[in-house]
Amino acid sequence: MVADRFSHVRGWVFDLDNTLYPPSARLFDQIERRMTDWVMTELRVVRDEADRLRRHYWHRYGTTLAGLMAEHGVDPGPYLSHVHDISLDHLERDMILAARIRALPGRKIVYTNGCAPYAERVLEARGLGGLFDAVYGVEHAGFRPKPERAAFETVFAADRLSPAAAAMFEDDSRNLVEPHAMGMRTVHVAPEAVPAPHIHHHTLDLSEFLARLQP
Ligand SMILES: [Mg+2]
């Protein structure tokens, strides 16, 4: 039974975007558009070049922001406020998901490469406000992003999370490599399975998966 694989888990770490809400909400489309606009304006490049730069940053540094900071010394605060200033109208409250998260034994946290104030807005719109013991954003990792090992170590140390007794839920399979290496149980939440040694479980539907973990 899948629940047996989680019987030791007392720390539950959830990514935010496309993990705690379905990709069909398309929030990330809005964020991506704002990231591209920001790159076009600040670096004075046309859209195609901005898209190319963003792909390069994502591959080389993990996120657009990490690339902008490394290659252009960008100030992360104004950037994060700008890209996360989006409409949450497409998010629906999910009280079943809320109940299933609440039922997990131990500490529950959110860890996103976005910023924590944005995460709090999203959680509120999903009916998940007040459910988590802590919400961490990229600012809590010194603006170093997942998938960097140092980012996970900084956030987990701040939370006093013990990886050997924790599980991580994420839609970006890259962000499960280090959690797996640190001894966490890993769950890839995504429309398509990516068979890889660092992925213990795959699910299309986070809520349904959590239902299988209930006693
Ligand atoms: Mg995500």
PDB file of C-alpha atoms and ligand atoms in Angstrom:
ATOM      1  CA  MET A   1       0.000   0.000   0.000  1.00  0.00           C
ATOM      2  CA  VAL A   2       1.224   3.447  -0.874  1.00  0.00           C
ATOM      3  CA  ALA A   3       0.370   4.720   2.636  1.00  0.00           C
ATOM      4  CA  ASP A   4       3.029   2.387   4.078  1.00  0.00           C
ATOM      5  CA  ARG A   5       5.671   4.312   2.137  1.00  0.00           C
ATOM      6  CA  PHE A   6       4.697   7.455   4.018  1.00  0.00           C
ATOM      7  CA  SER A   7       4.175   6.019   7.499  1.00  0.00           C
ATOM      8  CA  HIS A   8       7.443   7.598   8.722  1.00  0.00           C
ATOM      9  CA  VAL A   9       6.625  11.045   7.289  1.00  0.00           C
ATOM     10  CA  ARG A  10       6.041  13.911   9.748  1.00  0.00           C
ATOM     11  CA  GLY A  11       7.012  16.794   7.465  1.00  0.00           C
ATOM     12  CA  TRP A  12       5.033  17.562   4.310  1.00  0.00           C
ATOM     13  CA  VAL A  13       6.490  20.001   1.801  1.00  0.00           C
ATOM     14  CA  PHE A  14       4.343  21.316  -1.031  1.00  0.00           C
ATOM     15  CA  ASP A  15       5.400  23.337  -4.013  1.00  0.00           C
ATOM     16  CA  LEU A  16       2.786  25.980  -4.905  1.00  0.00           C
ATOM     17  CA  ASP A  17       2.335  26.674  -8.625  1.00  0.00           C
ATOM     18  CA  ASN A  18       0.820  23.814 -10.609  1.00  0.00           C
ATOM     19  CA  THR A  19       1.041  21.622  -7.506  1.00  0.00           C
ATOM     20  CA  LEU A  20      -1.504  23.071  -5.043  1.00  0.00           C
ATOM     21  CA  TYR A  21      -3.695  24.153  -7.946  1.00  0.00           C
ATOM     22  CA  PRO A  22      -4.136  22.390 -11.294  1.00  0.00           C
ATOM     23  CA  PRO A  23      -2.250  23.567 -14.392  1.00  0.00           C
ATOM     24  CA  SER A  24      -5.672  24.141 -15.999  1.00  0.00           C
ATOM     25  CA  ALA A  25      -5.951  27.342 -13.911  1.00  0.00           C
ATOM     26  CA  ARG A  26      -3.190  28.655 -16.194  1.00  0.00           C
ATOM     27  CA  LEU A  27      -1.844  31.084 -13.590  1.00  0.00           C
ATOM     28  CA  PHE A  28       1.658  30.433 -14.752  1.00  0.00           C
ATOM     29  CA  ASP A  29       0.763  31.691 -18.237  1.00  0.00           C
ATOM     30  CA  GLN A  30       0.063  35.080 -16.681  1.00  0.00           C
ATOM     31  CA  ILE A  31       3.281  35.019 -14.664  1.00  0.00           C
ATOM     32  CA  GLU A  32       5.318  33.975 -17.708  1.00  0.00           C
ATOM     33  CA  ARG A  33       3.853  36.823 -19.748  1.00  0.00           C
ATOM     34  CA  ARG A  34       4.785  39.283 -17.017  1.00  0.00           C
ATOM     35  CA  MET A  35       8.297  37.813 -16.748  1.00  0.00           C
ATOM     36  CA  THR A  36       8.806  38.187 -20.499  1.00  0.00           C
ATOM     37  CA  ASP A  37       7.430  41.757 -20.436  1.00  0.00           C
ATOM     38  CA  TRP A  38       9.744  42.585 -17.576  1.00  0.00           C
ATOM     39  CA  VAL A  39      12.796  41.220 -19.447  1.00  0.00           C
ATOM     40  CA  MET A  40      11.784  43.128 -22.601  1.00  0.00           C
ATOM     41  CA  THR A  41      11.445  46.418 -20.716  1.00  0.00           C
ATOM     42  CA  GLU A  42      14.426  46.159 -18.381  1.00  0.00           C
ATOM     43  CA  LEU A  43      16.906  44.616 -20.835  1.00  0.00           C
ATOM     44  CA  ARG A  44      15.456  46.481 -23.830  1.00  0.00           C
ATOM     45  CA  VAL A  45      15.083  43.441 -26.043  1.00  0.00           C
ATOM     46  CA  VAL A  46      12.308  42.264 -28.363  1.00  0.00           C
ATOM     47  CA  ARG A  47       9.950  39.454 -27.386  1.00  0.00           C
ATOM     48  CA  ASP A  48      11.787  36.638 -29.205  1.00  0.00           C
ATOM     49  CA  GLU A  49      15.042  37.580 -27.540  1.00  0.00           C
ATOM     50  CA  ALA A  50      13.352  37.849 -24.142  1.00  0.00           C
ATOM     51  CA  ASP A  51      11.906  34.357 -24.602  1.00  0.00           C
ATOM     52  CA  ARG A  52      15.295  33.012 -25.643  1.00  0.00           C
ATOM     53  CA  LEU A  53      16.968  34.602 -22.615  1.00  0.00           C
ATOM     54  CA  ARG A  54      14.330  33.185 -20.284  1.00  0.00           C
ATOM     55  CA  ARG A  55      14.841  29.666 -21.654  1.00  0.00           C
ATOM     56  CA  HIS A  56      18.582  30.089 -21.202  1.00  0.00           C
ATOM     57  CA  TYR A  57      18.163  31.301 -17.588  1.00  0.00           C
ATOM     58  CA  TRP A  58      15.759  28.489 -16.776  1.00  0.00           C
ATOM     59  CA  HIS A  59      18.164  25.822 -18.043  1.00  0.00           C
ATOM     60  CA  ARG A  60      21.336  27.372 -16.672  1.00  0.00           C
ATOM     61  CA  TYR A  61      20.162  28.845 -13.342  1.00  0.00           C
ATOM     62  CA  GLY A  62      16.818  27.187 -12.570  1.00  0.00           C
ATOM     63  CA  THR A  63      14.605  30.282 -12.907  1.00  0.00           C
ATOM     64  CA  THR A  64      14.374  33.526 -14.871  1.00  0.00           C
ATOM     65  CA  LEU A  65      15.060  35.505 -11.700  1.00  0.00           C
ATOM     66  CA  ALA A  66      18.212  33.551 -10.862  1.00  0.00           C
ATOM     67  CA  GLY A  67      19.539  34.252 -14.369  1.00  0.00           C
ATOM     68  CA  LEU A  68      18.664  37.936 -14.174  1.00  0.00           C
ATOM     69  CA  MET A  69      20.427  38.222 -10.825  1.00  0.00           C
ATOM     70  CA  ALA A  70      23.505  36.299 -11.978  1.00  0.00           C
ATOM     71  CA  GLU A  71      23.947  37.995 -15.339  1.00  0.00           C
ATOM     72  CA  HIS A  72      22.436  41.448 -14.773  1.00  0.00           C
ATOM     73  CA  GLY A  73      22.508  42.073 -11.027  1.00  0.00           C
ATOM     74  CA  VAL A  74      18.745  42.535 -10.961  1.00  0.00           C
ATOM     75  CA  ASP A  75      17.089  43.564  -7.675  1.00  0.00           C
ATOM     76  CA  PRO A  76      14.712  40.675  -6.881  1.00  0.00           C
ATOM     77  CA  GLY A  77      12.115  42.630  -4.847  1.00  0.00           C
ATOM     78  CA  PRO A  78      10.552  44.784  -7.590  1.00  0.00           C
ATOM     79  CA  TYR A  79      10.819  41.922 -10.072  1.00  0.00           C
ATOM     80  CA  LEU A  80       8.921  39.517  -7.806  1.00  0.00           C
ATOM     81  CA  SER A  81       6.187  42.086  -7.097  1.00  0.00           C
ATOM     82  CA  HIS A  82       5.776  42.740 -10.804  1.00  0.00           C
ATOM     83  CA  VAL A  83       5.600  39.164 -12.071  1.00  0.00           C
ATOM     84  CA  HIS A  84       3.219  38.002  -9.338  1.00  0.00           C
ATOM     85  CA  ASP A  85       0.729  40.837  -9.776  1.00  0.00           C
ATOM     86  CA  ILE A  86      -1.766  38.583 -11.556  1.00  0.00           C
ATOM     87  CA  SER A  87      -5.448  37.773 -11.469  1.00  0.00           C
ATOM     88  CA  LEU A  88      -6.453  34.786  -9.333  1.00  0.00           C
ATOM     89  CA  ASP A  89     -10.003  34.711 -10.740  1.00  0.00           C
ATOM     90  CA  HIS A  90      -9.451  31.266 -12.260  1.00  0.00           C
ATOM     91  CA  LEU A  91      -8.636  29.636  -8.950  1.00  0.00           C
ATOM     92  CA  GLU A  92     -11.331  27.661  -7.203  1.00  0.00           C
ATOM     93  CA  ARG A  93     -11.562  26.836  -3.536  1.00  0.00           C
ATOM     94  CA  ASP A  94     -11.006  23.143  -2.900  1.00  0.00           C
ATOM     95  CA  MET A  95     -12.329  22.164   0.494  1.00  0.00           C
ATOM     96  CA  ILE A  96     -11.734  18.455  -0.125  1.00  0.00           C
ATOM     97  CA  LEU A  97      -8.049  19.103  -0.779  1.00  0.00           C
ATOM     98  CA  ALA A  98      -7.963  21.309   2.326  1.00  0.00           C
ATOM     99  CA  ALA A  99      -9.403  18.503   4.459  1.00  0.00           C
ATOM    100  CA  ARG A 100      -6.932  15.973   3.069  1.00  0.00           C
ATOM    101  CA  ILE A 101      -3.956  18.218   3.765  1.00  0.00           C
ATOM    102  CA  ARG A 102      -5.255  18.990   7.249  1.00  0.00           C
ATOM    103  CA  ALA A 103      -5.474  15.260   7.980  1.00  0.00           C
ATOM    104  CA  LEU A 104      -1.785  14.626   7.287  1.00  0.00           C
ATOM    105  CA  PRO A 105       0.128  13.906  10.486  1.00  0.00           C
ATOM    106  CA  GLY A 106       2.796  16.448  11.415  1.00  0.00           C
ATOM    107  CA  ARG A 107       4.061  19.691   9.983  1.00  0.00           C
ATOM    108  CA  LYS A 108       2.924  21.009   6.604  1.00  0.00           C
ATOM    109  CA  ILE A 109       4.760  23.722   4.735  1.00  0.00           C
ATOM    110  CA  VAL A 110       4.728  25.383   1.328  1.00  0.00           C
ATOM    111  CA  TYR A 111       7.987  26.056  -0.475  1.00  0.00           C
ATOM    112  CA  THR A 112       7.806  27.964  -3.767  1.00  0.00           C
ATOM    113  CA  ASN A 113      10.257  29.668  -6.121  1.00  0.00           C
ATOM    114  CA  GLY A 114       7.746  32.526  -6.154  1.00  0.00           C
ATOM    115  CA  CYS A 115       7.553  34.912  -3.191  1.00  0.00           C
ATOM    116  CA  ALA A 116       5.701  34.189   0.037  1.00  0.00           C
ATOM    117  CA  PRO A 117       3.142  37.066  -0.182  1.00  0.00           C
ATOM    118  CA  TYR A 118       2.039  35.741  -3.571  1.00  0.00           C
ATOM    119  CA  ALA A 119       1.841  32.212  -2.177  1.00  0.00           C
ATOM    120  CA  GLU A 120      -0.393  33.431   0.657  1.00  0.00           C
ATOM    121  CA  ARG A 121      -2.790  35.041  -1.856  1.00  0.00           C
ATOM    122  CA  VAL A 122      -2.964  31.833  -3.892  1.00  0.00           C
ATOM    123  CA  LEU A 123      -3.543  29.693  -0.797  1.00  0.00           C
ATOM    124  CA  GLU A 124      -6.349  32.000   0.307  1.00  0.00           C
ATOM    125  CA  ALA A 125      -8.006  31.800  -3.131  1.00  0.00           C
ATOM    126  CA  ARG A 126      -7.786  27.996  -3.057  1.00  0.00           C
ATOM    127  CA  GLY A 127      -9.409  27.775   0.372  1.00  0.00           C
ATOM    128  CA  LEU A 128      -6.087  26.617   1.827  1.00  0.00           C
ATOM    129  CA  GLY A 129      -5.366  29.725   3.911  1.00  0.00           C
ATOM    130  CA  GLY A 130      -4.226  29.093   7.473  1.00  0.00           C
ATOM    131  CA  LEU A 131      -3.646  25.418   6.756  1.00  0.00           C
ATOM    132  CA  PHE A 132       0.141  25.427   6.617  1.00  0.00           C
ATOM    133  CA  ASP A 133       2.592  25.826   9.467  1.00  0.00           C
ATOM    134  CA  ALA A 134       4.865  27.988   7.307  1.00  0.00           C
ATOM    135  CA  VAL A 135       5.087  29.393   3.792  1.00  0.00           C
ATOM    136  CA  TYR A 136       8.530  29.846   2.256  1.00  0.00           C
ATOM    137  CA  GLY A 137       9.390  31.714  -0.915  1.00  0.00           C
ATOM    138  CA  VAL A 138      12.575  32.267  -2.872  1.00  0.00           C
ATOM    139  CA  GLU A 139      13.325  35.200  -0.533  1.00  0.00           C
ATOM    140  CA  HIS A 140      13.770  32.722   2.336  1.00  0.00           C
ATOM    141  CA  ALA A 141      16.506  30.943   0.375  1.00  0.00           C
ATOM    142  CA  GLY A 142      18.552  34.094  -0.213  1.00  0.00           C
ATOM    143  CA  PHE A 143      16.907  34.255  -3.680  1.00  0.00           C
ATOM    144  CA  ARG A 144      18.599  31.034  -4.730  1.00  0.00           C
ATOM    145  CA  PRO A 145      15.987  28.850  -6.434  1.00  0.00           C
ATOM    146  CA  LYS A 146      15.024  25.254  -6.333  1.00  0.00           C
ATOM    147  CA  PRO A 147      16.535  23.050  -7.833  1.00  0.00           C
ATOM    148  CA  GLU A 148      19.757  24.210  -6.100  1.00  0.00           C
ATOM    149  CA  ARG A 149      20.785  22.084  -3.154  1.00  0.00           C
ATOM    150  CA  ALA A 150      21.705  25.193  -1.142  1.00  0.00           C
ATOM    151  CA  ALA A 151      18.173  26.570  -1.540  1.00  0.00           C
ATOM    152  CA  PHE A 152      16.586  23.442  -0.084  1.00  0.00           C
ATOM    153  CA  GLU A 153      19.140  23.322   2.717  1.00  0.00           C
ATOM    154  CA  THR A 154      18.491  26.942   3.701  1.00  0.00           C
ATOM    155  CA  VAL A 155      14.710  26.552   3.818  1.00  0.00           C
ATOM    156  CA  PHE A 156      14.751  23.161   5.518  1.00  0.00           C
ATOM    157  CA  ALA A 157      17.220  24.404   8.142  1.00  0.00           C
ATOM    158  CA  ALA A 158      15.010  27.438   8.824  1.00  0.00           C
ATOM    159  CA  ASP A 159      12.050  25.107   9.257  1.00  0.00           C
ATOM    160  CA  ARG A 160      14.038  22.508  11.266  1.00  0.00           C
ATOM    161  CA  LEU A 161      12.709  19.965   8.811  1.00  0.00           C
ATOM    162  CA  SER A 162      14.215  16.525   8.978  1.00  0.00           C
ATOM    163  CA  PRO A 163      14.393  15.312   5.348  1.00  0.00           C
ATOM    164  CA  ALA A 164      14.543  11.637   6.328  1.00  0.00           C
ATOM    165  CA  ALA A 165      11.055  12.020   7.829  1.00  0.00           C
ATOM    166  CA  ALA A 166       9.606  14.257   5.135  1.00  0.00           C
ATOM    167  CA  ALA A 167       7.924  14.140   1.740  1.00  0.00           C
ATOM    168  CA  MET A 168       7.993  16.613  -1.142  1.00  0.00           C
ATOM    169  CA  PHE A 169       5.234  17.263  -3.679  1.00  0.00           C
ATOM    170  CA  GLU A 170       6.284  19.068  -6.874  1.00  0.00           C
ATOM    171  CA  ASP A 171       5.264  19.486 -10.507  1.00  0.00           C
ATOM    172  CA  ASP A 172       8.802  20.270 -11.754  1.00  0.00           C
ATOM    173  CA  SER A 173      10.663  16.969 -11.683  1.00  0.00           C
ATOM    174  CA  ARG A 174      14.032  18.790 -11.498  1.00  0.00           C
ATOM    175  CA  ASN A 175      13.037  20.078  -8.085  1.00  0.00           C
ATOM    176  CA  LEU A 176      12.793  16.542  -6.725  1.00  0.00           C
ATOM    177  CA  VAL A 177      16.410  15.574  -7.434  1.00  0.00           C
ATOM    178  CA  GLU A 178      17.916  17.147  -4.303  1.00  0.00           C
ATOM    179  CA  PRO A 179      15.007  16.279  -1.987  1.00  0.00           C
ATOM    180  CA  HIS A 180      15.453  12.659  -3.067  1.00  0.00           C
ATOM    181  CA  ALA A 181      19.204  12.845  -2.468  1.00  0.00           C
ATOM    182  CA  MET A 182      18.486  14.280   0.990  1.00  0.00           C
ATOM    183  CA  GLY A 183      16.349  11.264   1.846  1.00  0.00           C
ATOM    184  CA  MET A 184      12.851  12.617   1.282  1.00  0.00           C
ATOM    185  CA  ARG A 185       9.936  10.720  -0.191  1.00  0.00           C
ATOM    186  CA  THR A 186       9.238  12.362  -3.579  1.00  0.00           C
ATOM    187  CA  VAL A 187       5.910  12.789  -5.367  1.00  0.00           C
ATOM    188  CA  HIS A 188       5.764  14.188  -8.885  1.00  0.00           C
ATOM    189  CA  VAL A 189       2.409  15.946  -9.426  1.00  0.00           C
ATOM    190  CA  ALA A 190       2.019  16.363 -13.177  1.00  0.00           C
ATOM    191  CA  PRO A 191      -0.076  15.400 -16.204  1.00  0.00           C
ATOM    192  CA  GLU A 192       2.718  13.183 -17.512  1.00  0.00           C
ATOM    193  CA  ALA A 193       4.922  10.730 -15.668  1.00  0.00           C
ATOM    194  CA  VAL A 194       8.663  11.206 -16.070  1.00  0.00           C
ATOM    195  CA  PRO A 195      10.241   7.912 -15.056  1.00  0.00           C
ATOM    196  CA  ALA A 196      13.388   8.781 -13.126  1.00  0.00           C
ATOM    197  CA  PRO A 197      15.236   7.283 -10.159  1.00  0.00           C
ATOM    198  CA  HIS A 198      14.618  10.387  -8.045  1.00  0.00           C
ATOM    199  CA  ILE A 199      10.824  10.129  -8.380  1.00  0.00           C
ATOM    200  CA  HIS A 200       9.190   7.681  -5.973  1.00  0.00           C
ATOM    201  CA  HIS A 201       5.588   8.380  -6.946  1.00  0.00           C
ATOM    202  CA  HIS A 202       3.737  10.122  -9.732  1.00  0.00           C
ATOM    203  CA  THR A 203       0.181  11.411  -9.629  1.00  0.00           C
ATOM    204  CA  LEU A 204      -2.085  13.393 -11.931  1.00  0.00           C
ATOM    205  CA  ASP A 205      -4.187  14.483  -9.013  1.00  0.00           C
ATOM    206  CA  LEU A 206      -2.696  15.624  -5.718  1.00  0.00           C
ATOM    207  CA  SER A 207      -5.983  15.422  -3.833  1.00  0.00           C
ATOM    208  CA  GLU A 208      -6.634  11.855  -4.953  1.00  0.00           C
ATOM    209  CA  PHE A 209      -3.089  10.857  -3.995  1.00  0.00           C
ATOM    210  CA  LEU A 210      -3.450  12.372  -0.520  1.00  0.00           C
ATOM    211  CA  ALA A 211      -6.712  10.468  -0.067  1.00  0.00           C
ATOM    212  CA  ARG A 212      -4.705   7.255  -0.434  1.00  0.00           C
ATOM    213  CA  LEU A 213      -2.455   8.333   2.452  1.00  0.00           C
ATOM    214  CA  GLN A 214      -5.308   8.782   4.937  1.00  0.00           C
ATOM    215  CA  PRO A 215      -5.504   6.179   7.694  1.00  0.00           C
TER     216      PRO A 215
HETATM  217 MG    MG B   1       5.474  24.416  -9.456  1.00  0.00          MG
END
